[in-house]
Coordinates of C-alpha atoms in Angstrom, one line a residue:
X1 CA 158.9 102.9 98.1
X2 CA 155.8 104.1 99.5
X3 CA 155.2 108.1 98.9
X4 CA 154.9 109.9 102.3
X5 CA 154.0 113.4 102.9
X6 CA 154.9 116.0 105.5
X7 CA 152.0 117.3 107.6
X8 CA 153.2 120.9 106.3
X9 CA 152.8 119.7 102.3
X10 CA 149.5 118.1 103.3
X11 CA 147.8 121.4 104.7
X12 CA 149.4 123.0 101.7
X13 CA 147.9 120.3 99.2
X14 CA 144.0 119.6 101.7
X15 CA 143.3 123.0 102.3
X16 CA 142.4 125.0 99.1
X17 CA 140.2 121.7 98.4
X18 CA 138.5 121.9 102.4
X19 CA 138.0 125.4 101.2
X20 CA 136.2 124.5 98.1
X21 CA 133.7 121.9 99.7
X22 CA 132.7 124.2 102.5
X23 CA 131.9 126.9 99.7
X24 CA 130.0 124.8 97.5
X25 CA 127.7 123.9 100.6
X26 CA 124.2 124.0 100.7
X27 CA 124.3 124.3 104.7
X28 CA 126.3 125.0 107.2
X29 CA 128.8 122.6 109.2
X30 CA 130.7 123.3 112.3
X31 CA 134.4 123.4 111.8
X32 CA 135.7 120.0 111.9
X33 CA 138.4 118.6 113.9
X34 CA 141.8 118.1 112.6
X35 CA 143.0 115.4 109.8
X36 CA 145.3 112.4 111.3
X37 CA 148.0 111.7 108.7
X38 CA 149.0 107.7 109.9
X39 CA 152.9 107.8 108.6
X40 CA 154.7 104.5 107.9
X41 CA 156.8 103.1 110.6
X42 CA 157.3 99.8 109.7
X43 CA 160.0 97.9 107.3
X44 CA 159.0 97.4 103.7
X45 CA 158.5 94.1 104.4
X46 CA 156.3 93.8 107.0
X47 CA 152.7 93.6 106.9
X48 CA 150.6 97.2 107.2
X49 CA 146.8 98.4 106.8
X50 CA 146.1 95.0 107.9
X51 CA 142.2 94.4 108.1
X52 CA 139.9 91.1 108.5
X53 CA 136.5 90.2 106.8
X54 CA 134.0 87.2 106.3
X55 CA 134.6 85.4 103.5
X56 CA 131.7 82.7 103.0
X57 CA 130.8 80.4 105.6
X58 CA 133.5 79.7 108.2
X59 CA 136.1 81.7 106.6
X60 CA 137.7 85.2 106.9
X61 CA 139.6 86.7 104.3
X62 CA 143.1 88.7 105.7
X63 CA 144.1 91.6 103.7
X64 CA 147.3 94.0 104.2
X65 CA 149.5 95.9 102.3
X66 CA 153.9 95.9 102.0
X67 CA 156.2 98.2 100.2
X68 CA 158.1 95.2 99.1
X69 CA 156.6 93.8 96.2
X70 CA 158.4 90.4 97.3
X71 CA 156.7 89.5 100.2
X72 CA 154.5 86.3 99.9
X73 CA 150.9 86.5 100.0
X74 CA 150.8 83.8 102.9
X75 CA 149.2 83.5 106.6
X76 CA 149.9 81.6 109.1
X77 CA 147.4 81.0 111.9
X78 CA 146.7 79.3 115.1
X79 CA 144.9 79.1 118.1
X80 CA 147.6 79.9 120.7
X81 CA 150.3 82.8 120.7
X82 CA 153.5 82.4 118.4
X83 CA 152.2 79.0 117.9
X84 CA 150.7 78.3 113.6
X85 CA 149.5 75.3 113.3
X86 CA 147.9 76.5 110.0
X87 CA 148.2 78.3 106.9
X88 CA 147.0 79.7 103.7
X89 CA 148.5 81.4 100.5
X90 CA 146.6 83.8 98.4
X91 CA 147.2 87.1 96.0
X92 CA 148.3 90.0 95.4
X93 CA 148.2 93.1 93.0
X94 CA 149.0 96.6 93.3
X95 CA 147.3 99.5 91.2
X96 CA 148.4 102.8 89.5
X97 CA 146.3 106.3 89.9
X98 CA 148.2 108.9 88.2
X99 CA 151.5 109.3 89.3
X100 CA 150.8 107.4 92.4
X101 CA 151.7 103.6 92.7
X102 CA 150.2 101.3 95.9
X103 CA 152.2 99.1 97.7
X104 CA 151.1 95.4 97.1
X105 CA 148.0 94.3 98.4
X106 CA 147.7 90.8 99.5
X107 CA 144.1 89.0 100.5
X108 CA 144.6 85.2 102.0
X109 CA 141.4 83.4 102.9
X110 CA 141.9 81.4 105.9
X111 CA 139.9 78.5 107.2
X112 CA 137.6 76.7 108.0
X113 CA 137.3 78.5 111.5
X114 CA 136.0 77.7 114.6
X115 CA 132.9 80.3 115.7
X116 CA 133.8 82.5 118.8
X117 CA 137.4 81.4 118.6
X118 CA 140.3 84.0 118.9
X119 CA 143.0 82.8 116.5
X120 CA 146.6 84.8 116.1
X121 CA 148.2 85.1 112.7
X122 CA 151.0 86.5 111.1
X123 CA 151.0 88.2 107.1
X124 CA 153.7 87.4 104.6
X125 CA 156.0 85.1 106.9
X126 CA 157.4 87.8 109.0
X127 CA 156.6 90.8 110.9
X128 CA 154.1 91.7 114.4
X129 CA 151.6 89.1 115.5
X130 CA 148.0 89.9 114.9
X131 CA 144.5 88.1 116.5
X132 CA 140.9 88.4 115.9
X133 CA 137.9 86.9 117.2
X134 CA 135.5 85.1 114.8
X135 CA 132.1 85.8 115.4
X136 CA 129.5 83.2 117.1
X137 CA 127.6 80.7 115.1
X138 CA 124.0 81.5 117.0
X139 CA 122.4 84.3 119.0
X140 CA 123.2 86.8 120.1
X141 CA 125.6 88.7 118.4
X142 CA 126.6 92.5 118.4
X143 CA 127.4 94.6 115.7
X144 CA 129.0 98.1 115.8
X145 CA 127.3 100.6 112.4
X146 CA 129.4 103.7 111.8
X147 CA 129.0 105.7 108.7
X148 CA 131.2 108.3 107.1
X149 CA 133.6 107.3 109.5
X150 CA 137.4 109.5 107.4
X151 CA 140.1 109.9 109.5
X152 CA 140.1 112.9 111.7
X153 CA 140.7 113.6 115.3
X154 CA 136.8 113.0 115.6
X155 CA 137.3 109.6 113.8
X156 CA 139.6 108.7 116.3
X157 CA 137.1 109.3 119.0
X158 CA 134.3 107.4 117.6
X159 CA 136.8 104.4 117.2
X160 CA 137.9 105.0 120.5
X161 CA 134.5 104.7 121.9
X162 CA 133.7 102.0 119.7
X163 CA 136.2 100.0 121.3
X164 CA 135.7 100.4 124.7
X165 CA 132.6 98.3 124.3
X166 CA 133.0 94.2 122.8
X167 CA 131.4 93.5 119.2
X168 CA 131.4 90.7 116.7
X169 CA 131.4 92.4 113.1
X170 CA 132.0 96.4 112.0
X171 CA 129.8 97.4 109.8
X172 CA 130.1 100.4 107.7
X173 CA 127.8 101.7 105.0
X174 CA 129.9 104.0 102.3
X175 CA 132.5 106.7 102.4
X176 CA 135.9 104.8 104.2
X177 CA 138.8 107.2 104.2
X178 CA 137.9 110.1 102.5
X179 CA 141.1 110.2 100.6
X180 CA 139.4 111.4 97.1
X181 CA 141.7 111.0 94.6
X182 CA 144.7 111.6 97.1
X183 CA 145.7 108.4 97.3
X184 CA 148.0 108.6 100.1
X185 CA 145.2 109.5 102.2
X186 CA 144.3 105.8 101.5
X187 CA 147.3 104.4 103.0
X188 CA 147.0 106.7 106.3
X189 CA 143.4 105.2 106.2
X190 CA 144.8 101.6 106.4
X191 CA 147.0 102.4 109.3
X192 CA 144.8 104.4 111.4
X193 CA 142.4 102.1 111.5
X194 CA 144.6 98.5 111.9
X195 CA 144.0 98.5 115.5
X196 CA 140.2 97.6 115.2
X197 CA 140.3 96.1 111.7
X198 CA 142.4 93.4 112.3
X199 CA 140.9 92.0 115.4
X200 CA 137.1 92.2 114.0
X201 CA 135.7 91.8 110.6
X202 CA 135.0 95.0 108.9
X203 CA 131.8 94.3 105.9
X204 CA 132.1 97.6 104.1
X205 CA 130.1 99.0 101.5
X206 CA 131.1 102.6 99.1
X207 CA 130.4 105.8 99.1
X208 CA 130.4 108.6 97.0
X209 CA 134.3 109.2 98.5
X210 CA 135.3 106.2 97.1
X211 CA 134.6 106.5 93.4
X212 CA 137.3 108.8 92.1
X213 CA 136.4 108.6 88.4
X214 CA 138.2 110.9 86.1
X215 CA 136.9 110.9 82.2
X216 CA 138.8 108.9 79.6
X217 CA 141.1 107.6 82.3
X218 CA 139.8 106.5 85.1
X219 CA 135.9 106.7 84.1
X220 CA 134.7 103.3 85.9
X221 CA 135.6 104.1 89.1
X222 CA 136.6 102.5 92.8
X223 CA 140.2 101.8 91.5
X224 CA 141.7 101.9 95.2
X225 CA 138.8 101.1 96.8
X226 CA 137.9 97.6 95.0
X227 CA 142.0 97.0 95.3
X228 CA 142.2 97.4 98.8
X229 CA 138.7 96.5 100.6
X230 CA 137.5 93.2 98.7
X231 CA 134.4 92.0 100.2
X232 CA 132.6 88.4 99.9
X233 CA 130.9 89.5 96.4
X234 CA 131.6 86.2 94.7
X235 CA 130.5 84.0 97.7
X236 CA 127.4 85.6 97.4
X237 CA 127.1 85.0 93.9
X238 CA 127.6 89.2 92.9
X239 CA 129.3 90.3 89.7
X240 CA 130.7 93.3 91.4
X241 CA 132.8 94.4 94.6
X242 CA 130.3 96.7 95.3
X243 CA 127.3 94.9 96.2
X244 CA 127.1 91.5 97.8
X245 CA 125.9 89.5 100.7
X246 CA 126.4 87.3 103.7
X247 CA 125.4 85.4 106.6
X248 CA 126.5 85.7 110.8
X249 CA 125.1 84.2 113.4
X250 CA 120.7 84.2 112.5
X251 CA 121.5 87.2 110.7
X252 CA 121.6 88.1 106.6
X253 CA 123.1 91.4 105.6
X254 CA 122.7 92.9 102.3
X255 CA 125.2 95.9 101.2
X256 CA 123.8 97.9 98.1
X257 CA 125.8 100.0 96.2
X258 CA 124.3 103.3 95.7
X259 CA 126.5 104.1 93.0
X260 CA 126.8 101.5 90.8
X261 CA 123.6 100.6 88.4
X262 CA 120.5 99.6 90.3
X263 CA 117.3 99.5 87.8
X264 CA 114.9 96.7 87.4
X265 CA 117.3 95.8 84.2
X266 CA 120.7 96.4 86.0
X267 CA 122.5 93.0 87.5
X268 CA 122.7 94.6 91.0
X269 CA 118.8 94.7 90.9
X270 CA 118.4 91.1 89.3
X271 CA 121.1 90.0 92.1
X272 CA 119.3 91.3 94.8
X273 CA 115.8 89.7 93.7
X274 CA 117.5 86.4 93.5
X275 CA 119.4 86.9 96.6
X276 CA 116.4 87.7 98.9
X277 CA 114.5 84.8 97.6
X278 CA 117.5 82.8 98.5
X279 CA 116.8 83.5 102.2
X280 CA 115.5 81.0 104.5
X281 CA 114.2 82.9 107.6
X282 CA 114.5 79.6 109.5
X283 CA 118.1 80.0 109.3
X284 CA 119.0 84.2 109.3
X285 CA 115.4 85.6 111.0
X286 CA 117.0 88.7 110.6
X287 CA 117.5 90.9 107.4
X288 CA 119.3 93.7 107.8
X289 CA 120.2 95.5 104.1
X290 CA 123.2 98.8 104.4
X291 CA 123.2 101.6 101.6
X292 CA 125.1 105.0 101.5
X293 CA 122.9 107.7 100.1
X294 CA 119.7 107.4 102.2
X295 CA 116.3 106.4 100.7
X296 CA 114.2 108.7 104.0
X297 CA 116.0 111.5 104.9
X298 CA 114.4 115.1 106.7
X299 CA 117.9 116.8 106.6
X300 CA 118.7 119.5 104.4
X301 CA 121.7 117.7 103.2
X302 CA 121.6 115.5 100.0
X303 CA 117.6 115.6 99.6
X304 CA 116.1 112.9 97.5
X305 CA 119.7 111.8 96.3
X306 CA 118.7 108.3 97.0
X307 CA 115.3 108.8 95.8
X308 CA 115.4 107.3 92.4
X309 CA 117.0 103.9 94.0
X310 CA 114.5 104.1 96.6
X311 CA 112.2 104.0 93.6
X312 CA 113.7 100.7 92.1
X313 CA 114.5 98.8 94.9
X314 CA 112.3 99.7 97.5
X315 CA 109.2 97.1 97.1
X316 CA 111.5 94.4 96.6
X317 CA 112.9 95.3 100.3
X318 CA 109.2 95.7 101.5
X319 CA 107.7 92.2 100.2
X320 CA 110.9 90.6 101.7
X321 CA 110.0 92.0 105.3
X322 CA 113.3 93.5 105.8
X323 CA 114.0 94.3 109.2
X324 CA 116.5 97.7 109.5
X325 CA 118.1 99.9 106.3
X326 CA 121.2 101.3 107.8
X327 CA 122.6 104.8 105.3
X328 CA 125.0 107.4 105.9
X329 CA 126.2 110.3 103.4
X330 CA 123.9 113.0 105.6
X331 CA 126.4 113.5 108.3
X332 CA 124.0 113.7 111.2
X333 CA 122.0 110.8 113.1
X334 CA 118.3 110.1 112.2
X335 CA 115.8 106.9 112.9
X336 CA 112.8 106.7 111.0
X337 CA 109.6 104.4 111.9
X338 CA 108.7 101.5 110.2
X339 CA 108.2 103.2 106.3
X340 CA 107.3 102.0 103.0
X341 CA 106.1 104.3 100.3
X342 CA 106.7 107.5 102.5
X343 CA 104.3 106.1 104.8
X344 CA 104.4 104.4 108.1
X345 CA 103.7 100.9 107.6
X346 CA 104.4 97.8 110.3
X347 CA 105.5 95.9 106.8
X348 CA 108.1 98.1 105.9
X349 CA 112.2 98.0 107.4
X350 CA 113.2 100.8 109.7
X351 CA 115.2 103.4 108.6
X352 CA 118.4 104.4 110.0
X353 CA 120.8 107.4 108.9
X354 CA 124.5 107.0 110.5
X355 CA 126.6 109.0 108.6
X356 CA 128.0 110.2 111.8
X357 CA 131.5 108.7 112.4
X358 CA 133.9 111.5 112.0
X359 CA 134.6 113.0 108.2
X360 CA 136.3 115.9 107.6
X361 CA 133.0 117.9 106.5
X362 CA 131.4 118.4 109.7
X363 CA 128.2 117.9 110.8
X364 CA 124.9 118.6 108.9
X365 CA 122.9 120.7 111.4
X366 CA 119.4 121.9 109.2
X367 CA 117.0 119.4 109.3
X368 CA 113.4 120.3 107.7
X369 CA 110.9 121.6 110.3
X370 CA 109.0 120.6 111.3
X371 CA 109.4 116.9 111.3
X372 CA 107.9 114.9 109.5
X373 CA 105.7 112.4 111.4
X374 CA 107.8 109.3 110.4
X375 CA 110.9 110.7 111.6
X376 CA 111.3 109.3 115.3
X377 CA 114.6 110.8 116.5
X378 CA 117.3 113.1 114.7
X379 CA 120.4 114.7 115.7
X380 CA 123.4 116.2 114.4
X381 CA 126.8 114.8 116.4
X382 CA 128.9 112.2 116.1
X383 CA 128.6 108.7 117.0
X384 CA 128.3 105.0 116.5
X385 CA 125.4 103.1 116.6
X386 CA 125.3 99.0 117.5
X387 CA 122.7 96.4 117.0
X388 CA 122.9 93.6 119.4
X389 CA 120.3 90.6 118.2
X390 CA 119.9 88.6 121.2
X391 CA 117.6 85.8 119.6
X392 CA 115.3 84.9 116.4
X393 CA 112.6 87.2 118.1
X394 CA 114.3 90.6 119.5
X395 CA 117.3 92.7 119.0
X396 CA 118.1 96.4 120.6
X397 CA 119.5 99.2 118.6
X398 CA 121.2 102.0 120.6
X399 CA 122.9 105.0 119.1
X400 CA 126.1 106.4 121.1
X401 CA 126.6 110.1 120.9
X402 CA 130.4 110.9 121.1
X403 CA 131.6 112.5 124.1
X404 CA 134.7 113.9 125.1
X405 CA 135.7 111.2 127.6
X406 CA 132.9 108.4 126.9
X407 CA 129.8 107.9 124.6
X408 CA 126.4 108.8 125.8
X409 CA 123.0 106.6 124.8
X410 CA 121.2 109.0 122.7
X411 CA 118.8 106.9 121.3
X412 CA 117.8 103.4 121.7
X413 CA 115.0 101.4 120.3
X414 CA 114.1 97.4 120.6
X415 CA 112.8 95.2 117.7
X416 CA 110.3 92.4 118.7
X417 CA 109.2 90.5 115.9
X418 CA 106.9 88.1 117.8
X419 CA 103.7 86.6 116.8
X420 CA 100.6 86.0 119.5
X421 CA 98.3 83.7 118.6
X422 CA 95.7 82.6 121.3
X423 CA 92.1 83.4 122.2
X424 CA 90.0 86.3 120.9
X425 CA 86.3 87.0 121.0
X426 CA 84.5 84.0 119.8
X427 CA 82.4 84.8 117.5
X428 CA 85.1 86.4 115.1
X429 CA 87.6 83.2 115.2
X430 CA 91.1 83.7 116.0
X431 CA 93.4 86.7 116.5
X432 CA 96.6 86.7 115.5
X433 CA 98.2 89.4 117.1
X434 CA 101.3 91.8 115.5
X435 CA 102.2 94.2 118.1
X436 CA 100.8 96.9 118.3
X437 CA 97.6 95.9 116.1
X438 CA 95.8 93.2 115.4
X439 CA 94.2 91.1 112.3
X440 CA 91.7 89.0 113.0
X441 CA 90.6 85.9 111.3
X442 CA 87.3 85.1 110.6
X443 CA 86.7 81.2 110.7
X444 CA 84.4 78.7 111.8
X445 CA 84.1 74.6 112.3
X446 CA 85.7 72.8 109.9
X447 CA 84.7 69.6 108.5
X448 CA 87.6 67.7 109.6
X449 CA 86.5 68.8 113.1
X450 CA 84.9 65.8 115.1
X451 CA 84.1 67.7 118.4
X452 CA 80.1 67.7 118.8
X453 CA 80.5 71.9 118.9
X454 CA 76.7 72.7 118.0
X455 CA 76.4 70.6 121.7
X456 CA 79.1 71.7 123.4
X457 CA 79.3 75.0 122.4
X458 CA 82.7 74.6 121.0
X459 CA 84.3 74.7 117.3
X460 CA 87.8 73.9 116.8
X461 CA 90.1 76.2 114.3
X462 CA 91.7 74.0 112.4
X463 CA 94.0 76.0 110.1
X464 CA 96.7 74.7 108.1
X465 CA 99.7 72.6 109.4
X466 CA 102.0 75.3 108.4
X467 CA 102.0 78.3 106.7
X468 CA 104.2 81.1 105.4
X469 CA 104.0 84.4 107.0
X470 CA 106.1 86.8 103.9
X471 CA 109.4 85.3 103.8
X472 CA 109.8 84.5 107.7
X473 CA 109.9 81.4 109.6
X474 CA 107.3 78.8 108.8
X475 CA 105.2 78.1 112.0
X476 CA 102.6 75.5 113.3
X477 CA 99.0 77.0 113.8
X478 CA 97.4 73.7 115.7
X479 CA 93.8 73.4 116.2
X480 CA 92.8 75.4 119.0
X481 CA 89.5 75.5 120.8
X482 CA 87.3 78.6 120.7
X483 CA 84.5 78.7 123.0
X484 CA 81.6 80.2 121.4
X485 CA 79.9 82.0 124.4
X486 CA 81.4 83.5 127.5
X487 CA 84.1 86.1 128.6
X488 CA 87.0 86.9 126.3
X489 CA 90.3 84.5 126.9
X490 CA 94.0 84.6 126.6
X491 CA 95.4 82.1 128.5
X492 CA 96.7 79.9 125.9
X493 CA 98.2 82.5 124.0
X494 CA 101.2 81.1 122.2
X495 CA 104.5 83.0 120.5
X496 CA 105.7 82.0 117.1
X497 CA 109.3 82.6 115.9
X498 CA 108.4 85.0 113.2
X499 CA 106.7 88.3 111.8
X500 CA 103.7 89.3 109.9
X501 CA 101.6 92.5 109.1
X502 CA 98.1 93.4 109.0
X503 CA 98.6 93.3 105.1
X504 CA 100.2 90.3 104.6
X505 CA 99.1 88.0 101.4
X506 CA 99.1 84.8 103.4
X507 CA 97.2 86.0 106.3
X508 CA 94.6 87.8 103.8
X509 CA 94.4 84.2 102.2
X510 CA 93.5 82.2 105.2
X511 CA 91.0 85.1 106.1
X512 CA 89.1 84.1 102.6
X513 CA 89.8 80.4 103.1
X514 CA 88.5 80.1 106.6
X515 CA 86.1 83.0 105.9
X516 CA 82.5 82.1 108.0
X517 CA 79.6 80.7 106.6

């Protein structure tokens, strides 16, 4: 039988250890809002804590939890209430931390599913009816990004607000229940967030919450967590629970694990090198990578505790031209520029801190002043954040500062990751413009060109038929005419479906290539 506590024993047992974390501070937080203790109100056999994920290509992986370690690990799905027309069996285990013992945890990977299709299940053969929505196949699609998201009265709101608002997929970058070692806290976890996490896949990453290491004992780690949150790791081709990969709609998200090894000789690192050059931008344009302890960061909270994986990893994120690095762990909203190397730079991913969701440690308020000049927007509330990515070439970000009653647009950004090519001033060939700056290409006839241009005053560019711009989308640069005297032109500028930057190796090499003579 599962152990429940009264809310009396739990203030007794939480509150010397609130106590200790707000004295061992290095700022100051404003009180937080209560903790929610989610009790058990269902049989021991029916399903609980139930949560959805992606599981590979077409397929979403259905986890719960019963106190009956009879139950069978089976779901049964369909496409119309009360009516399963399918089904799938799975596993189950259960786990042991001190003198705690889980329930049994079951994960069942259904499918193949059908994109944008609500389908209604039931866990273990008995029990309440559940459905979720499987996200789309293309553009667009909508994620919701909370961070530290524990389970206070504050959680509650964020969830609340999350929900008022449609989504495809949950993600959440590190720090799920914030049950540290009380593993009841877990359980409550499970429950209090059922409502959203069965009806929309949750991709989750750790935090430094979830390790609960203890020497000699339990000295690896993520004993609960890697029991009850199993991600996609072995689709992806990851060794480990705590990194891995996956694909949705155009999009490729990466989850790091801050806390596991990640040097150049480490298996996460030699994962992630071969991962990235696994992608094919024609297929996921987007790259969008999530991390707990921030690699950019201007609060006063957790300085430069991602600094030495920022170190490691960083460049390999930077050559791959990834698009946003979503962290949490500083409990306060911040949105970098585009950075690489502590520099701006239109290469490099922007950075996004949204550790924001609703723990139990409060806000952190000091932020370094003054700001530094890469740091776009900052604030310490919570909220949620969502990414909608309405195409192969632009996606808005919007961050959602709680309120009482609704959640206010704080801060909102769009991504455009377009290409111009057209005319530019003749006598320095083509311009290939990347919003907001420009590289030009110095070029002139080419021998394959037949048009008389010493004549007629024209050349024509021919460049080559395709050519590879980073790790983005291969695109067509056709042979254009450039008149050689007159007024500047742009009416035949055309857009590419992809991204470059002023310092981009291909680009440099067709600058020497088609260098003029």
């Amino acid at each position: 039988m599962e152990n429940r506590f009264s809310s009396n024993l739990l203030v007794m047992f939480f509150l010397p250890l609130l106590i200790q974390l707000c004295a061992t501070s290095e700022y100051t937080r404003p009180s937080p809002r209560q903790l929610i203790f989610r009790a058990h109100n269902r049989s021991d056999s029916e399903p609980q804590q139930v949560h959805v994920s992606l599981a590979g290509n077409d397929y979403m992986r259905v986890s719960w939890i019963t106190s009956d370690k009879h139950v069978k690990s089976i779901v049964e799905y369909g496409k119309s209430q009360g009516k399963y027309e399918s089904s799938a069996t799975g596993e189950s285990s259960s786990y042991h931390y001190f003198f705690y013992s889980s329930g049994e945890i079951h994960h069942v990977k259904i499918g193949p599913l059908e994109p944008s299709t609500t389908y209604y299940y039931r866990c273990g053969g008995a029990g309440p009816e559940f459905s979720f929505r499987t996200p789309p196949s293309t553009f667009p699609i909508e994620f919701a990004v909370v961070g530290d998201l524990g389970q206070t009265e504050w959680t509650a709101s964020t969830l609340e607000h999350v929900g008022l608002k449609d989504y495809d997929v949950f993600l959440l970058p590190g720090d799920l229940s914030y049950a540290d070692s009380q593993q009841p806290l877990w359980d409550s976890f499970g429950r209090l967030v059922e409502p959203y996490a069965s009806t929309r896949p949750w991709m989750v990453t750790e935090g430094n919450h979830e390790i609960e290491s203890f020497p000699i004992i339990y000295p690896r780690g993520f004993k609960a967590y890697n029991a009850r949150w199993l991600m996609p790791h072995q689709e992806s081709g990851s060794k480990s629970n705590l990194y891995y990969s996956f694909d949705v709609a155009g999009t490729h998200i990466i989850m790091l694990g801050s806390y596991t090894d990640f040097d150049s000789d480490s298996d996460q690192y030699k994962w992630l090198q071969a991962d990235l050059a696994n992608v094919d931008r024609k297929k996921t344009p987007w790259v969008i990578v999530l991390l707990h302890a921030p690699w950019y960061n201007s609060n006063q909270a957790h300085r430069g505790e991602g600094e030495s994986m920022r170190q490691a990893m960083e460049e390999l994120l930077y050559k791959a031209r990834v698009d946003v690095v979503f962290a949490g762990h500083v409990h306060a909203y911040e949105r970098f520029t585009r950075v690489y190397d502590n520099n701006a730079n239109s290469c490099g991913p922007v950075y996004i801190t949204i550790g924001d969701g609703g723990n139990r440690e409060g806000l952190a308020m000091n932020f370094e002043d003054p700001s530094p000049s890469i740091s776009v927007y900052r604030e310490p509330s919570f909220g949620h954040g969502r990414l909608s990515v309405y195409n192969i070439t632009h996606a808005q970000w919007s961050w959602h500062r709680n309120n009482e009653t609704n959640a206010v647009i704080a801060d909102e950004v769009c991504f455009d990751q377009r290409i111009g090519l057209g005319y530019g001033f003749p006598s320095h060939g083509l311009e290939i413009k990347v919003a907001p700056m420009l590289f030009r290409v110095p070029v002139g006839p080419t021998e394959s060109d037949s048009t008389p241009t010493l004549k007629t005053r024209q050349s024509h560019l021919l460049l080559a038929s395709e050519a590879s711009v980073g790790l983005h989308h291969r695109f067509h640069l056709r042979t254009l005419p450039i008149h050689r005297r007159g007024t500047r032109r742009s009416t035949n500028t055309e857009w590419f479906d992809s991204v470059s930057c002023l310092d981009d190796p291909v680009l440099k090499g067709l600058a020497k290539k088609y260098k003029k003579t």
